[in-house]
Coordinates of C-alpha atoms and ligand atoms in Angstrom, one line a residue:
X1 CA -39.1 -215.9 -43.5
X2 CA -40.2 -216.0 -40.0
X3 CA -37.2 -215.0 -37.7
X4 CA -38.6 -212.0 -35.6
X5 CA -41.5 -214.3 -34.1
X6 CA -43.6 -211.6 -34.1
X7 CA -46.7 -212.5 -35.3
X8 CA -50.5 -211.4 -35.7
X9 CA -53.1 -214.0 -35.7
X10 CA -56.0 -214.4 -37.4
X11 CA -58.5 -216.6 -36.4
X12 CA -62.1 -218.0 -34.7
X13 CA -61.8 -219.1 -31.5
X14 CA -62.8 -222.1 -31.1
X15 CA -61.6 -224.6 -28.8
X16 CA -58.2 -225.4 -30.6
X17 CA -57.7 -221.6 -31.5
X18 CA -57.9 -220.8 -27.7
X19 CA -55.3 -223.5 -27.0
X20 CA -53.2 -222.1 -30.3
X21 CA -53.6 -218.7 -28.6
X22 CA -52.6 -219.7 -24.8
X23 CA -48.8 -221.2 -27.2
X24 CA -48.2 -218.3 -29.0
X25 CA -49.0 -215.5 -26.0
X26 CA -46.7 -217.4 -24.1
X27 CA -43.8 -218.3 -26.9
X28 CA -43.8 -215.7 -29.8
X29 CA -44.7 -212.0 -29.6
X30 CA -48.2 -211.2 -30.0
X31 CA -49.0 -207.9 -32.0
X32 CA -52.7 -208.5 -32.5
X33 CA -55.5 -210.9 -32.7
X34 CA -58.1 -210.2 -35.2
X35 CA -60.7 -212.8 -35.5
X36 CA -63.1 -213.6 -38.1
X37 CA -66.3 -215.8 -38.5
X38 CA -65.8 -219.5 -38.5
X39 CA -66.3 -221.8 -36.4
X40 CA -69.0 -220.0 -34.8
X41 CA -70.2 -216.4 -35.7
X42 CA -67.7 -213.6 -35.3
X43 CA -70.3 -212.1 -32.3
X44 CA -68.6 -215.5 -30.6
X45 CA -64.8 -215.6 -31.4
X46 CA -64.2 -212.0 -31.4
X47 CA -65.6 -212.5 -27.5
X48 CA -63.4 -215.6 -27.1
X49 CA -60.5 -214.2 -28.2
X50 CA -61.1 -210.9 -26.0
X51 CA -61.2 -213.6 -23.3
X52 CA -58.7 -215.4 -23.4
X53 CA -56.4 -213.0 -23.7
X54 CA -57.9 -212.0 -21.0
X55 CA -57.5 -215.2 -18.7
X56 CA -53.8 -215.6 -19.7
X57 CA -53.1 -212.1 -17.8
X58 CA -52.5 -210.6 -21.4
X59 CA -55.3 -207.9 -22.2
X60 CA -53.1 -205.0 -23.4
X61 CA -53.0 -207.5 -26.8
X62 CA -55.1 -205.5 -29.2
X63 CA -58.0 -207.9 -30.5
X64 CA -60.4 -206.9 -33.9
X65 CA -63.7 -207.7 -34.9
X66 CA -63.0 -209.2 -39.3
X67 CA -65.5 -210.6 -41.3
X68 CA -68.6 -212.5 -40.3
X69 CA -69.3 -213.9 -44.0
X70 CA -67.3 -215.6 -46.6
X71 CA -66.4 -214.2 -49.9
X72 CA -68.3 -216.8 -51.3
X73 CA -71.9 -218.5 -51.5
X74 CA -72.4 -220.2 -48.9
X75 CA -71.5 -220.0 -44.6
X76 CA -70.1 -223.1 -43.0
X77 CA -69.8 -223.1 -39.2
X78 CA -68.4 -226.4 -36.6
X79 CA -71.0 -225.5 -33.6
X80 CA -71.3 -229.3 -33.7
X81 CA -67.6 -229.5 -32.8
X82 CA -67.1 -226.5 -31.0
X83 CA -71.0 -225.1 -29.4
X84 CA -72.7 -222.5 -30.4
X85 CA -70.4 -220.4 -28.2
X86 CA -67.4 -221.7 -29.6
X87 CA -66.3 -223.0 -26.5
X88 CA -68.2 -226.0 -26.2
X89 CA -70.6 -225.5 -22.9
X90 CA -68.0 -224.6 -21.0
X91 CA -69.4 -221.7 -18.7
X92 CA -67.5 -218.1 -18.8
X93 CA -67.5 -214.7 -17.4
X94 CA -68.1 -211.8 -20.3
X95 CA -64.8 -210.2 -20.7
X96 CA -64.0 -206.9 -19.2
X97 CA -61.9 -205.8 -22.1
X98 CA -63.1 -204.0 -24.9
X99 CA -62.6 -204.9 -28.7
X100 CA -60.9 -202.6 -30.6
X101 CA -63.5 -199.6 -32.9
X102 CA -61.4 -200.2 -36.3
X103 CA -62.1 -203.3 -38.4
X104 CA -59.5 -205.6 -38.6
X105 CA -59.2 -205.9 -41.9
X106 CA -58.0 -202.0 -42.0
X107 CA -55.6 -203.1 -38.7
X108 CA -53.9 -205.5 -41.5
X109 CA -53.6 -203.5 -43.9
X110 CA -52.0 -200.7 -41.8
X111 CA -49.9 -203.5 -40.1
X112 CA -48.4 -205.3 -42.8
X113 CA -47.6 -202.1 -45.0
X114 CA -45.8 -199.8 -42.1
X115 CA -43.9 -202.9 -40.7
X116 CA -41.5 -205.8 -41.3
X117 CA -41.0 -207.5 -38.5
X118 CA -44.3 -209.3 -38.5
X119 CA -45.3 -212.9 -40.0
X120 CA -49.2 -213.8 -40.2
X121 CA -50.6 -216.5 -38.4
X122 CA -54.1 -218.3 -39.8
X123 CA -56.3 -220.5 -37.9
X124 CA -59.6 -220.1 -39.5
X125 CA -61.3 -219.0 -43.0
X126 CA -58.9 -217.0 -44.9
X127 CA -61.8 -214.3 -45.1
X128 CA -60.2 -211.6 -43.7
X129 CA -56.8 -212.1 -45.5
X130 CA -58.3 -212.4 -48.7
X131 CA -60.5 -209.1 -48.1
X132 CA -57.1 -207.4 -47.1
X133 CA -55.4 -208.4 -50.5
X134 CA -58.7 -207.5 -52.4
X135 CA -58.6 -203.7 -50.7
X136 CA -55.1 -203.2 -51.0
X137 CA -52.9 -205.6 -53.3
X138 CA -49.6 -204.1 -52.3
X139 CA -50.1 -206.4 -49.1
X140 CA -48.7 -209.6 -50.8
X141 CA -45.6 -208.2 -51.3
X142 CA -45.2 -207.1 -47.6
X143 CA -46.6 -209.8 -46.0
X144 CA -43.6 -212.0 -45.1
X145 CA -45.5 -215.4 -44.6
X146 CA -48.1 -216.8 -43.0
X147 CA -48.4 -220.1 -40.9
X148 CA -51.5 -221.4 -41.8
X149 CA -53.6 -223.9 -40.0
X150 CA -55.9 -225.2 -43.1
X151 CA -56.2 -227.9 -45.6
X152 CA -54.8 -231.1 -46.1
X153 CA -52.7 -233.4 -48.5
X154 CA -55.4 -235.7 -49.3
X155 CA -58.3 -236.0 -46.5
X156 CA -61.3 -233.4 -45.5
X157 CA -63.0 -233.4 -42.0
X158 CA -65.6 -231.1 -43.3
X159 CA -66.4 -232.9 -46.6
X160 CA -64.7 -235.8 -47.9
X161 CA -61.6 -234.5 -49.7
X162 CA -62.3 -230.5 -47.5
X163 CA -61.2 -229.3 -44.6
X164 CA -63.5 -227.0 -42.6
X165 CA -60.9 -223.3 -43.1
X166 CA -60.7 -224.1 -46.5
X167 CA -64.0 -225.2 -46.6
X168 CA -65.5 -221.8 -44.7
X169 CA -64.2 -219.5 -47.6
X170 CA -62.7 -221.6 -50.3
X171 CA -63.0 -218.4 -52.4
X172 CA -60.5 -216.8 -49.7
X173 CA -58.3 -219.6 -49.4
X174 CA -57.5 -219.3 -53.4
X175 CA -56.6 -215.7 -53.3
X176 CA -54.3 -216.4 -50.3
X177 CA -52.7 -219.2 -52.0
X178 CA -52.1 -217.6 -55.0
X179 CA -50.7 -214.3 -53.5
X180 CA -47.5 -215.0 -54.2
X181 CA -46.6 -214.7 -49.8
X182 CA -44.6 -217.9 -48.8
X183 CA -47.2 -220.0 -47.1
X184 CA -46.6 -223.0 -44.6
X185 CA -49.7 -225.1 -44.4
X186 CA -50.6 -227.6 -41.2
X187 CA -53.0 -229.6 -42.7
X188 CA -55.2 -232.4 -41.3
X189 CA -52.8 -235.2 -43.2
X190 CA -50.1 -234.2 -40.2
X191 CA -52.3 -233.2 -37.8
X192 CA -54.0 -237.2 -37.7
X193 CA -50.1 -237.4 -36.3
X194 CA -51.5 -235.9 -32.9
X195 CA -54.3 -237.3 -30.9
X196 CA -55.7 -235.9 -27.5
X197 CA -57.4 -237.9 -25.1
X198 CA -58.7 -238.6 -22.0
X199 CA -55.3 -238.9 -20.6
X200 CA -54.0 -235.2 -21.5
X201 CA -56.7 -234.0 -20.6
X202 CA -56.4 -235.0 -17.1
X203 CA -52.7 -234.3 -17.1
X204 CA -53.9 -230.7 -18.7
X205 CA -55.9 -230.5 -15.4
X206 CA -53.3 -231.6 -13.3
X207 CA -51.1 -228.0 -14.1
X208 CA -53.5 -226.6 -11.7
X209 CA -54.9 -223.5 -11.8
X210 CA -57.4 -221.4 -13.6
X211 CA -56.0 -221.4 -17.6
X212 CA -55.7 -225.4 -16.6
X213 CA -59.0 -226.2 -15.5
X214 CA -60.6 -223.7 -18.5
X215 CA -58.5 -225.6 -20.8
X216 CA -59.3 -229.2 -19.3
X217 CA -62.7 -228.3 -19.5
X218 CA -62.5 -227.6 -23.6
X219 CA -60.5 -230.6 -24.5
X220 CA -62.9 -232.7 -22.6
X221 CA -66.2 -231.0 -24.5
X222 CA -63.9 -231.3 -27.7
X223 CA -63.0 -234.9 -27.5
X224 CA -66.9 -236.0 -26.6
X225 CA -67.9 -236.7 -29.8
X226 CA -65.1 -239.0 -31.1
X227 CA -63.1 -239.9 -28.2
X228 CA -60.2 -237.3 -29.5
X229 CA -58.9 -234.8 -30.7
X230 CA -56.6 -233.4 -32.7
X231 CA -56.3 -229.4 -31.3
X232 CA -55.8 -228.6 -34.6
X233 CA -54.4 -225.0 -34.6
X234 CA -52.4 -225.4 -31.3
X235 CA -50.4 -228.2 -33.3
X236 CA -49.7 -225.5 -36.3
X237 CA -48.7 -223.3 -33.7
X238 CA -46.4 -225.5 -32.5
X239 CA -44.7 -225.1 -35.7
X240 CA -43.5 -221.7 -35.3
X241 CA -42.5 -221.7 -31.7
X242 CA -40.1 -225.3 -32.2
X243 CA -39.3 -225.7 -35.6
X244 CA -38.3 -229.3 -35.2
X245 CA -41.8 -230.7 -33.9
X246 CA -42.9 -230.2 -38.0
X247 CA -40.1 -233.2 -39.0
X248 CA -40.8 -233.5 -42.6
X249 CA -42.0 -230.8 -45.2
X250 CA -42.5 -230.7 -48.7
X251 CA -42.5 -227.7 -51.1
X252 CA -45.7 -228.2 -53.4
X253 CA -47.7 -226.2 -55.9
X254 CA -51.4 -226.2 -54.5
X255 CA -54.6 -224.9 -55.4
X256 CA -57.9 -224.7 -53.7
X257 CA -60.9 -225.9 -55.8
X258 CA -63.9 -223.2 -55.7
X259 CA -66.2 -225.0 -58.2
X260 CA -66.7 -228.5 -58.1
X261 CA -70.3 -230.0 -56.8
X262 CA -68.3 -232.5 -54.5
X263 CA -64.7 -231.5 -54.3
X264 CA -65.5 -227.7 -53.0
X265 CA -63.1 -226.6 -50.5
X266 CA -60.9 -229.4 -51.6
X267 CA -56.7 -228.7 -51.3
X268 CA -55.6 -229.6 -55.1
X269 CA -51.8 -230.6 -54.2
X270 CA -49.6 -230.8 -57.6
X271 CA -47.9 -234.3 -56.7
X272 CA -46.7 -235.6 -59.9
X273 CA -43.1 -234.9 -59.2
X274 CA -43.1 -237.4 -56.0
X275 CA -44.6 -240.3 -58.5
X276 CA -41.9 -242.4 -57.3
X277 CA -40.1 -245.5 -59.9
X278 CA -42.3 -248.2 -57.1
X279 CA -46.0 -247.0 -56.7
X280 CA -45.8 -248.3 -53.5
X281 CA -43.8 -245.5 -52.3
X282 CA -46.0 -242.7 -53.8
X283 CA -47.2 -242.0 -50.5
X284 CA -44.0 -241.4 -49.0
X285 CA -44.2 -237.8 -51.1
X286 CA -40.3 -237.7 -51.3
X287 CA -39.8 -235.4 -54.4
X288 CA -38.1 -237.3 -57.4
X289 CA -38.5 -234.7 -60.3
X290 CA -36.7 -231.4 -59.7
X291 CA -39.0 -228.3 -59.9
X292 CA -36.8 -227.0 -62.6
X293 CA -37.2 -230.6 -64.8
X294 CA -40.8 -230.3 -64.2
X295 CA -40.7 -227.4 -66.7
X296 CA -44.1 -225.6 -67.3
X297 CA -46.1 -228.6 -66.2
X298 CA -46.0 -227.8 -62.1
X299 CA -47.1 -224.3 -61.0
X300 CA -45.3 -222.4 -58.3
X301 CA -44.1 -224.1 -55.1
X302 CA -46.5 -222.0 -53.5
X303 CA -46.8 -224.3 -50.0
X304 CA -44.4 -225.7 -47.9
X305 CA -47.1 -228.5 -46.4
X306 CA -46.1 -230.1 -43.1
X307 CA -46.4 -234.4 -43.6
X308 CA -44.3 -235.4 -39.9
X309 CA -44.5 -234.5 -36.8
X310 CA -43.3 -234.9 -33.3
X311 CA -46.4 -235.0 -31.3
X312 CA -44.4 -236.3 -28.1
X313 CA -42.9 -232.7 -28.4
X314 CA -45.8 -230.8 -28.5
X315 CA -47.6 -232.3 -26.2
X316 CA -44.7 -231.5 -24.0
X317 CA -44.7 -227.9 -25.0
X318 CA -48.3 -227.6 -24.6
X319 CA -48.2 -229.2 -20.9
X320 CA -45.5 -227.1 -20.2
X321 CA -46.9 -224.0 -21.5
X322 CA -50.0 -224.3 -19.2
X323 CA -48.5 -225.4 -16.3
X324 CA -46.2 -221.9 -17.1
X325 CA -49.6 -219.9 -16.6
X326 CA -49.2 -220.8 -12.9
X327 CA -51.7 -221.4 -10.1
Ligands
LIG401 C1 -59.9 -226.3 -38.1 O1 -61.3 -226.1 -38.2 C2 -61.8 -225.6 -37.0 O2 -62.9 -226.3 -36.5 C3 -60.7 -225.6 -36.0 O3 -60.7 -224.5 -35.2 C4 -59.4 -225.7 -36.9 O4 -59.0 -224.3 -37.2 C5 -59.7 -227.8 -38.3 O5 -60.2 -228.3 -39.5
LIG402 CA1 -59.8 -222.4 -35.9

């Protein structure tokens, strides 16, 4: 569904979304960047995102201001995790390059209806998506697929069962999923595969020169507060420039729960085909029931969710990718 690698990505930069974004400018074909409010407010990311392009040599990629707010009630943000910036406390230069005058929801819109050569990437709230499909439904028939960096089979980082995109626009995340696009989902389940430490980041420093050191810097203000971490959307990344570091996916029908007092945000996966005949090997989620002998009771495989990966292999990639930015 995803041949031509050409991609637009949506996101809120954000430490991990800046080392997503150094991946894909180097490895797929950037169209456009359009960035929405999430981690920090959009005021932030749509900077970040202006600058990094900017410090990877790439500013002719167009970058768009999204939404700031959720669909729904209520605004989540991870300056905790990522600073008020977005970028920890590392220090940086305002970018020279300017951010493009029309919205990016509209750049969507007109993007995914005049062409079909280009997947969507997600690393933060599915606001801006979800706004797209609200102002023009025709868009979930033209939208190809979409890589998604959000949820999880069965553990939340934001809430207990929640993870923080879903959890930023839960409301979003449920008209996304239920669009009908073919979605692949990096959640945190298979993104606990891939730690970050101490130890990459000196080898991250040890590429040598400036997109090195900038990066070194963010992995070491991201992995301050719990000794690691995971660089979330550079790993979902990952999936679309080497398909083999994602080594086991499963087609499931999920939904994202909008209501509930403790479970908001939460990604409902429909597992009862994978019950296996020993309990004890529920957990290996190996489909046992066909979709078709499920009958009426599963709704549509609407995800393929990652569960395995090769983390040696992306950390490879992602080495290698940064030492390609040069000195
Ligand atoms: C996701 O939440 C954000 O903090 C990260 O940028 C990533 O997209 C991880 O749950
Ligand atoms: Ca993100």
């Amino acid at each position: 569904m995803m041949e031509g690698k050409k991609v637009v990505i949506d996101c809120d930069p954000g430490i991990d979304d800046c080392f997503a974004l150094l991946l894909c400018m180097k490895h797929l074909d950037v169209a456009g960047i359009v960035a929405v409010g999430g981690n920090t407010d959009l005021q932030y990311t749509e900077r970040n995102a202006r600058l990094i392009t900017e410090l990877a040599g790439r500013p002719e990629i167009p970058v768009y201001a999204g939404y700031n707010l959720p669909l729904g009630r209520k605004v989540v943000r991870a300056t905790d995790v990522h600073g008020n910036s977005g970028l920890g406390d590392v220090f940086v230069q305002e970018p020279i390059k300017k951010l493009e005058s029309r919205h990016g929801v509209d750049y969507l819109i007109d993007t995914f209806m005049n062409r079909d050569d280009v997947a969507l990437i997600t690393l933060g709230p599915m606001t801006n998506v979800a706004q797209a499909l609200l102002k023009e439904p025709r868009l979930a028939t033209r939208i190809p697929g979409i890589l998604s960096m959000a949820g999880s089979a069965f553990v939340g980082n934001d809430t207990a069962v929640a993870e923080f995109n879903i959890s930023g626009d839960p409301e979003a995340a449920q008209i996304v999923l239920q669009s009908g696009i073919p979605i692949r989902m990096v959640g945190l389940n298979v993104l606990r595969q891939n730690r970050f430490t101490e130890k990459e980041v000196e080898q991250i420093r040890q590429c040598g020169g400036p997109v090195a050191e900038f990066a070194a810097e963010l992995l070491s203000f991201a992995i301050r507060r719990y000794g690691y971490s995971n660089l979330c959307d550079a790993s979902a990344v990952s999936w679309m420039i080497d398909p083999s570091i994602i080594t086991k996916s499963v087609k499931v029908h999920m939904d994202v729960e909008t209501k509930g007092e403790l479970t908001r945000g939460m990604t409902v996966c429909d597992w009862r085909a994978f019950l296996s005949a020993d309990p004890k090997e529920d957990l290996a989620h190996e489909r046992q029931i066909s979709h078709e002998e499920m009958g009426a009771k599963e709704g549509a495989l609407n995800v393929e969710l990652a569960m395995e990966m090769d983390s040696e292999r992306m950390k490879q990639l992602l080495l290698d990718t940064i030492r390609s930015y040069g000195k």
